[in-house]
């Protein structure tokens, strides 16, 4: 039985990924870690009804409690062999123009600190078992700073660089571990509901989840979802700043 660990399991895109895995394989064990115990319980109840053959373990905690977070991850690896880990947790504010100091620190702690700790812990445990696949969420927002969400984008740029460094380390050590850096474009989730309300056309969460699950299983180093965002961001990153600064994007 394959075991899949998902951190940030109650997010819309994580739930869609769970459904995709359940379509691909009948016999699965999921370890679902989230901040919201009530939402996690509701998710597990729904999954048990939809997919009676899967095994579910539910864990809820504050991602800001880093030592407790790390110990929980270590305990799960000691309990069972984990084949795949998906690190989804993250946070964003709809308007970054008037953030309080606490909001700024909160965003950095969740998007950078907790993700880095999680990725590092999972990598080290998979190194001990000399196998495993990891998918970690960044965003196309981290590819170039824009006026609308440069703090959020900066946290995602951190994750991209951190992950690339770990990928480099794994390649040099020739370890049997893969890390996929996941960069979704704007996707119709609860986090982006404000964009949907503004009439923006966003990618389907199920389509994006399918690309992510297939990409992680195939050990792709970078997953842009939808794929068109690879081309879009390549162009945006190559634009000289004197042109880029004129664009209202």
Tab-separated table of C-alpha atoms in Angstrom:
chain	number	residue	atom	x	y	z
A	1	UNK	CA	0.000	0.000	0.000
A	2	UNK	CA	1.394	3.385	-1.032
A	3	UNK	CA	1.532	6.028	1.694
A	4	UNK	CA	1.037	9.703	0.834
A	5	UNK	CA	1.708	12.498	3.337
A	6	UNK	CA	-0.010	15.816	2.616
A	7	UNK	CA	0.713	18.987	4.589
A	8	UNK	CA	-1.982	21.616	4.185
A	9	UNK	CA	-4.485	18.896	3.356
A	10	UNK	CA	-7.683	20.936	3.670
A	11	UNK	CA	-6.780	23.405	0.913
A	12	UNK	CA	-8.855	23.140	-2.254
A	13	UNK	CA	-5.912	22.082	-4.386
A	14	UNK	CA	-4.728	19.472	-1.866
A	15	UNK	CA	-8.194	17.931	-1.754
A	16	UNK	CA	-8.256	17.810	-5.548
A	17	UNK	CA	-4.854	16.065	-5.527
A	18	UNK	CA	-6.164	13.493	-3.047
A	19	UNK	CA	-9.070	12.735	-5.370
A	20	UNK	CA	-6.681	12.348	-8.310
A	21	UNK	CA	-4.545	9.831	-6.415
A	22	UNK	CA	-7.660	7.890	-5.433
A	23	UNK	CA	-8.633	7.664	-9.109
A	24	UNK	CA	-5.171	6.369	-10.037
A	25	UNK	CA	-4.890	3.784	-7.250
A	26	UNK	CA	-7.445	1.949	-5.131
A	27	UNK	CA	-5.262	1.039	-2.157
A	28	UNK	CA	-3.745	4.108	-0.503
A	29	UNK	CA	-2.857	5.373	2.944
A	30	UNK	CA	-3.041	9.137	3.491
A	31	UNK	CA	-1.526	11.114	6.337
A	32	UNK	CA	-3.377	14.426	6.283
A	33	UNK	CA	-1.857	17.315	8.229
A	34	UNK	CA	-3.685	20.624	8.509
A	35	UNK	CA	-4.288	23.597	10.781
A	36	UNK	CA	-8.080	23.319	10.943
A	37	UNK	CA	-9.232	20.250	12.881
A	38	UNK	CA	-12.912	20.681	11.996
A	39	UNK	CA	-12.286	21.010	8.255
A	40	UNK	CA	-9.912	18.052	8.415
A	41	UNK	CA	-12.553	15.899	10.116
A	42	UNK	CA	-15.138	16.860	7.485
A	43	UNK	CA	-12.636	16.059	4.732
A	44	UNK	CA	-11.888	12.618	6.165
A	45	UNK	CA	-15.589	11.813	6.539
A	46	UNK	CA	-16.183	12.747	2.905
A	47	UNK	CA	-13.187	10.746	1.664
A	48	UNK	CA	-14.271	7.646	3.606
A	49	UNK	CA	-17.644	7.758	1.852
A	50	UNK	CA	-16.181	8.344	-1.618
A	51	UNK	CA	-13.220	5.955	-1.342
A	52	UNK	CA	-13.906	3.233	1.270
A	53	UNK	CA	-10.672	1.345	0.498
A	54	UNK	CA	-8.291	4.117	1.560
A	55	UNK	CA	-6.724	4.474	5.015
A	56	UNK	CA	-6.728	7.944	6.573
A	57	UNK	CA	-4.737	9.472	9.429
A	58	UNK	CA	-5.731	12.973	10.487
A	59	UNK	CA	-3.353	15.348	12.320
A	60	UNK	CA	-4.087	18.982	13.190
A	61	UNK	CA	-1.638	21.544	14.556
A	62	UNK	CA	-0.485	25.142	14.379
A	63	UNK	CA	2.195	25.262	11.666
A	64	UNK	CA	3.898	28.010	13.639
A	65	UNK	CA	4.816	25.512	16.379
A	66	UNK	CA	7.921	24.410	14.528
A	67	UNK	CA	9.396	21.976	17.063
A	68	UNK	CA	6.053	20.192	17.476
A	69	UNK	CA	5.592	20.214	13.707
A	70	UNK	CA	8.986	18.612	13.142
A	71	UNK	CA	8.393	15.951	15.795
A	72	UNK	CA	5.059	14.986	14.252
A	73	UNK	CA	6.729	14.488	10.875
A	74	UNK	CA	9.520	12.417	12.430
A	75	UNK	CA	6.971	10.292	14.305
A	76	UNK	CA	5.058	9.519	11.112
A	77	UNK	CA	8.226	8.435	9.291
A	78	UNK	CA	9.124	6.197	12.229
A	79	UNK	CA	5.629	4.695	12.170
A	80	UNK	CA	5.596	3.840	8.461
A	81	UNK	CA	7.449	4.196	5.175
A	82	UNK	CA	6.185	7.297	3.364
A	83	UNK	CA	6.367	7.078	-0.419
A	84	UNK	CA	5.162	10.550	-1.405
A	85	UNK	CA	4.962	13.864	0.441
A	86	UNK	CA	3.062	16.880	-0.852
A	87	UNK	CA	3.769	20.205	0.867
A	88	UNK	CA	0.855	22.495	0.071
A	89	UNK	CA	0.494	24.847	3.019
A	90	UNK	CA	0.587	28.538	2.328
A	91	UNK	CA	-1.206	31.805	2.923
A	92	UNK	CA	-1.904	35.013	1.024
A	93	UNK	CA	-3.663	38.312	1.645
A	94	UNK	CA	-5.968	39.738	-0.996
A	95	UNK	CA	-4.549	43.221	-0.450
A	96	UNK	CA	-0.898	43.711	0.549
A	97	UNK	CA	-1.020	47.511	0.582
A	98	UNK	CA	-1.795	47.936	4.294
A	99	UNK	CA	-0.526	44.835	6.059
A	100	UNK	CA	0.222	45.064	9.765
A	101	UNK	CA	3.622	43.940	11.116
A	102	UNK	CA	1.953	40.826	12.554
A	103	UNK	CA	0.431	39.965	9.173
A	104	UNK	CA	3.785	40.354	7.444
A	105	UNK	CA	5.511	38.083	9.961
A	106	UNK	CA	2.636	35.591	9.787
A	107	UNK	CA	2.911	35.358	6.003
A	108	UNK	CA	6.677	34.847	6.137
A	109	UNK	CA	6.439	32.297	8.957
A	110	UNK	CA	3.828	30.165	7.197
A	111	UNK	CA	5.056	30.457	3.606
A	112	UNK	CA	8.797	30.322	4.340
A	113	UNK	CA	9.602	29.045	7.824
A	114	UNK	CA	7.101	26.213	8.129
A	115	UNK	CA	7.587	25.068	4.526
A	116	UNK	CA	11.392	25.043	4.817
A	117	UNK	CA	11.234	23.086	8.084
A	118	UNK	CA	8.752	20.657	6.581
A	119	UNK	CA	10.762	20.136	3.391
A	120	UNK	CA	14.046	19.728	5.246
A	121	UNK	CA	12.593	17.224	7.729
A	122	UNK	CA	10.889	15.155	5.046
A	123	UNK	CA	14.008	15.140	2.864
A	124	UNK	CA	16.208	13.967	5.756
A	125	UNK	CA	13.827	11.137	6.645
A	126	UNK	CA	13.516	10.034	3.014
A	127	UNK	CA	17.310	10.084	2.788
A	128	UNK	CA	17.387	7.552	5.634
A	129	UNK	CA	14.978	5.252	3.779
A	130	UNK	CA	16.766	6.127	0.473
A	131	UNK	CA	13.538	6.568	-1.434
A	132	UNK	CA	10.642	8.934	-1.825
A	133	UNK	CA	9.006	11.610	-3.922
A	134	UNK	CA	8.321	15.141	-2.708
A	135	UNK	CA	6.154	17.824	-4.249
A	136	UNK	CA	6.475	21.328	-2.806
A	137	UNK	CA	4.285	24.258	-3.769
A	138	UNK	CA	5.772	27.521	-4.908
A	139	UNK	CA	3.900	29.766	-7.371
A	140	UNK	CA	4.331	31.622	-10.629
A	141	UNK	CA	4.126	34.706	-8.383
A	142	UNK	CA	7.647	33.877	-7.215
A	143	UNK	CA	9.160	34.108	-10.695
A	144	UNK	CA	9.113	37.914	-10.818
A	145	UNK	CA	8.038	40.596	-8.353
A	146	UNK	CA	4.835	42.459	-9.213
A	147	UNK	CA	3.095	45.380	-7.529
A	148	UNK	CA	-0.021	43.408	-6.567
A	149	UNK	CA	1.574	40.690	-4.433
A	150	UNK	CA	5.304	41.221	-4.038
A	151	UNK	CA	5.394	40.000	-0.419
A	152	UNK	CA	3.571	36.796	-1.298
A	153	UNK	CA	5.748	36.480	-4.399
A	154	UNK	CA	8.898	36.961	-2.337
A	155	UNK	CA	7.922	34.107	-0.010
A	156	UNK	CA	7.358	31.863	-3.019
A	157	UNK	CA	10.686	32.908	-4.549
A	158	UNK	CA	12.295	31.785	-1.279
A	159	UNK	CA	10.672	28.357	-1.595
A	160	UNK	CA	11.761	28.048	-5.232
A	161	UNK	CA	15.397	28.825	-4.410
A	162	UNK	CA	15.383	26.600	-1.317
A	163	UNK	CA	13.935	23.701	-3.308
A	164	UNK	CA	16.360	24.153	-6.207
A	165	UNK	CA	19.267	24.013	-3.767
A	166	UNK	CA	17.959	20.780	-2.289
A	167	UNK	CA	17.444	19.323	-5.768
A	168	UNK	CA	21.077	20.172	-6.543
A	169	UNK	CA	22.231	18.441	-3.356
A	170	UNK	CA	20.232	15.300	-4.182
A	171	UNK	CA	21.680	15.196	-7.705
A	172	UNK	CA	25.266	15.467	-6.461
A	173	UNK	CA	24.717	12.799	-3.799
A	174	UNK	CA	22.924	10.583	-6.351
A	175	UNK	CA	20.126	9.872	-3.893
A	176	UNK	CA	17.007	7.983	-4.949
A	177	UNK	CA	14.756	10.884	-3.979
A	178	UNK	CA	12.909	13.302	-6.237
A	179	UNK	CA	11.628	16.783	-5.471
A	180	UNK	CA	9.135	18.452	-7.779
A	181	UNK	CA	8.868	22.238	-7.542
A	182	UNK	CA	5.218	23.045	-8.237
A	183	UNK	CA	4.279	26.432	-9.686
A	184	UNK	CA	0.531	26.760	-10.190
A	185	UNK	CA	-0.865	29.677	-12.108
A	186	UNK	CA	-4.040	31.407	-10.876
A	187	UNK	CA	-6.390	28.549	-9.975
A	188	UNK	CA	-10.034	28.579	-8.899
A	189	UNK	CA	-9.706	27.775	-5.183
A	190	UNK	CA	-11.062	29.235	-1.959
A	191	UNK	CA	-7.859	31.315	-1.704
A	192	UNK	CA	-8.577	33.005	-5.042
A	193	UNK	CA	-12.342	33.387	-4.693
A	194	UNK	CA	-11.925	37.178	-4.715
A	195	UNK	CA	-10.458	36.933	-8.233
A	196	UNK	CA	-13.362	34.776	-9.394
A	197	UNK	CA	-15.746	37.367	-7.951
A	198	UNK	CA	-13.945	40.021	-10.014
A	199	UNK	CA	-14.699	38.047	-13.170
A	200	UNK	CA	-11.213	36.660	-13.809
A	201	UNK	CA	-10.989	33.330	-15.616
A	202	UNK	CA	-8.923	30.893	-13.579
A	203	UNK	CA	-7.744	27.350	-14.188
A	204	UNK	CA	-9.861	24.443	-12.955
A	205	UNK	CA	-8.551	23.064	-9.677
A	206	UNK	CA	-9.132	19.477	-10.856
A	207	UNK	CA	-7.151	20.026	-14.063
A	208	UNK	CA	-4.291	21.596	-12.118
A	209	UNK	CA	-4.340	18.791	-9.532
A	210	UNK	CA	-4.112	16.134	-12.247
A	211	UNK	CA	-1.017	17.825	-13.714
A	212	UNK	CA	0.542	18.004	-10.258
A	213	UNK	CA	-0.097	14.370	-9.318
A	214	UNK	CA	1.134	13.064	-12.675
A	215	UNK	CA	4.178	15.342	-12.516
A	216	UNK	CA	5.151	14.261	-9.004
A	217	UNK	CA	4.702	10.584	-9.901
A	218	UNK	CA	6.922	11.087	-12.968
A	219	UNK	CA	9.514	12.934	-10.838
A	220	UNK	CA	9.445	16.135	-12.883
A	221	UNK	CA	11.773	18.748	-11.414
A	222	UNK	CA	9.465	21.714	-12.170
A	223	UNK	CA	5.719	21.560	-12.720
A	224	UNK	CA	3.956	24.582	-14.157
A	225	UNK	CA	0.190	24.079	-13.998
A	226	UNK	CA	-1.387	24.769	-16.416
A	227	UNK	CA	1.608	24.190	-18.709
A	228	UNK	CA	1.096	27.483	-20.555
A	229	UNK	CA	2.508	29.284	-17.520
A	230	UNK	CA	5.978	27.959	-18.291
A	231	UNK	CA	5.938	29.945	-21.536
A	232	UNK	CA	4.242	32.981	-19.992
A	233	UNK	CA	6.728	33.241	-17.139
A	234	UNK	CA	9.692	32.615	-19.436
A	235	UNK	CA	8.667	35.694	-21.414
A	236	UNK	CA	7.924	37.802	-18.318
A	237	UNK	CA	11.257	36.911	-16.702
A	238	UNK	CA	13.146	37.842	-19.876
A	239	UNK	CA	11.532	41.264	-20.239
A	240	UNK	CA	13.979	44.124	-19.555
A	241	UNK	CA	12.907	46.118	-16.512
A	242	UNK	CA	12.387	49.319	-18.515
A	243	UNK	CA	9.639	47.445	-20.396
A	244	UNK	CA	8.360	45.401	-17.455
A	245	UNK	CA	7.788	48.488	-15.284
A	246	UNK	CA	5.277	49.839	-17.818
A	247	UNK	CA	3.051	46.760	-17.617
A	248	UNK	CA	0.043	46.858	-15.302
A	249	UNK	CA	0.146	43.190	-14.332
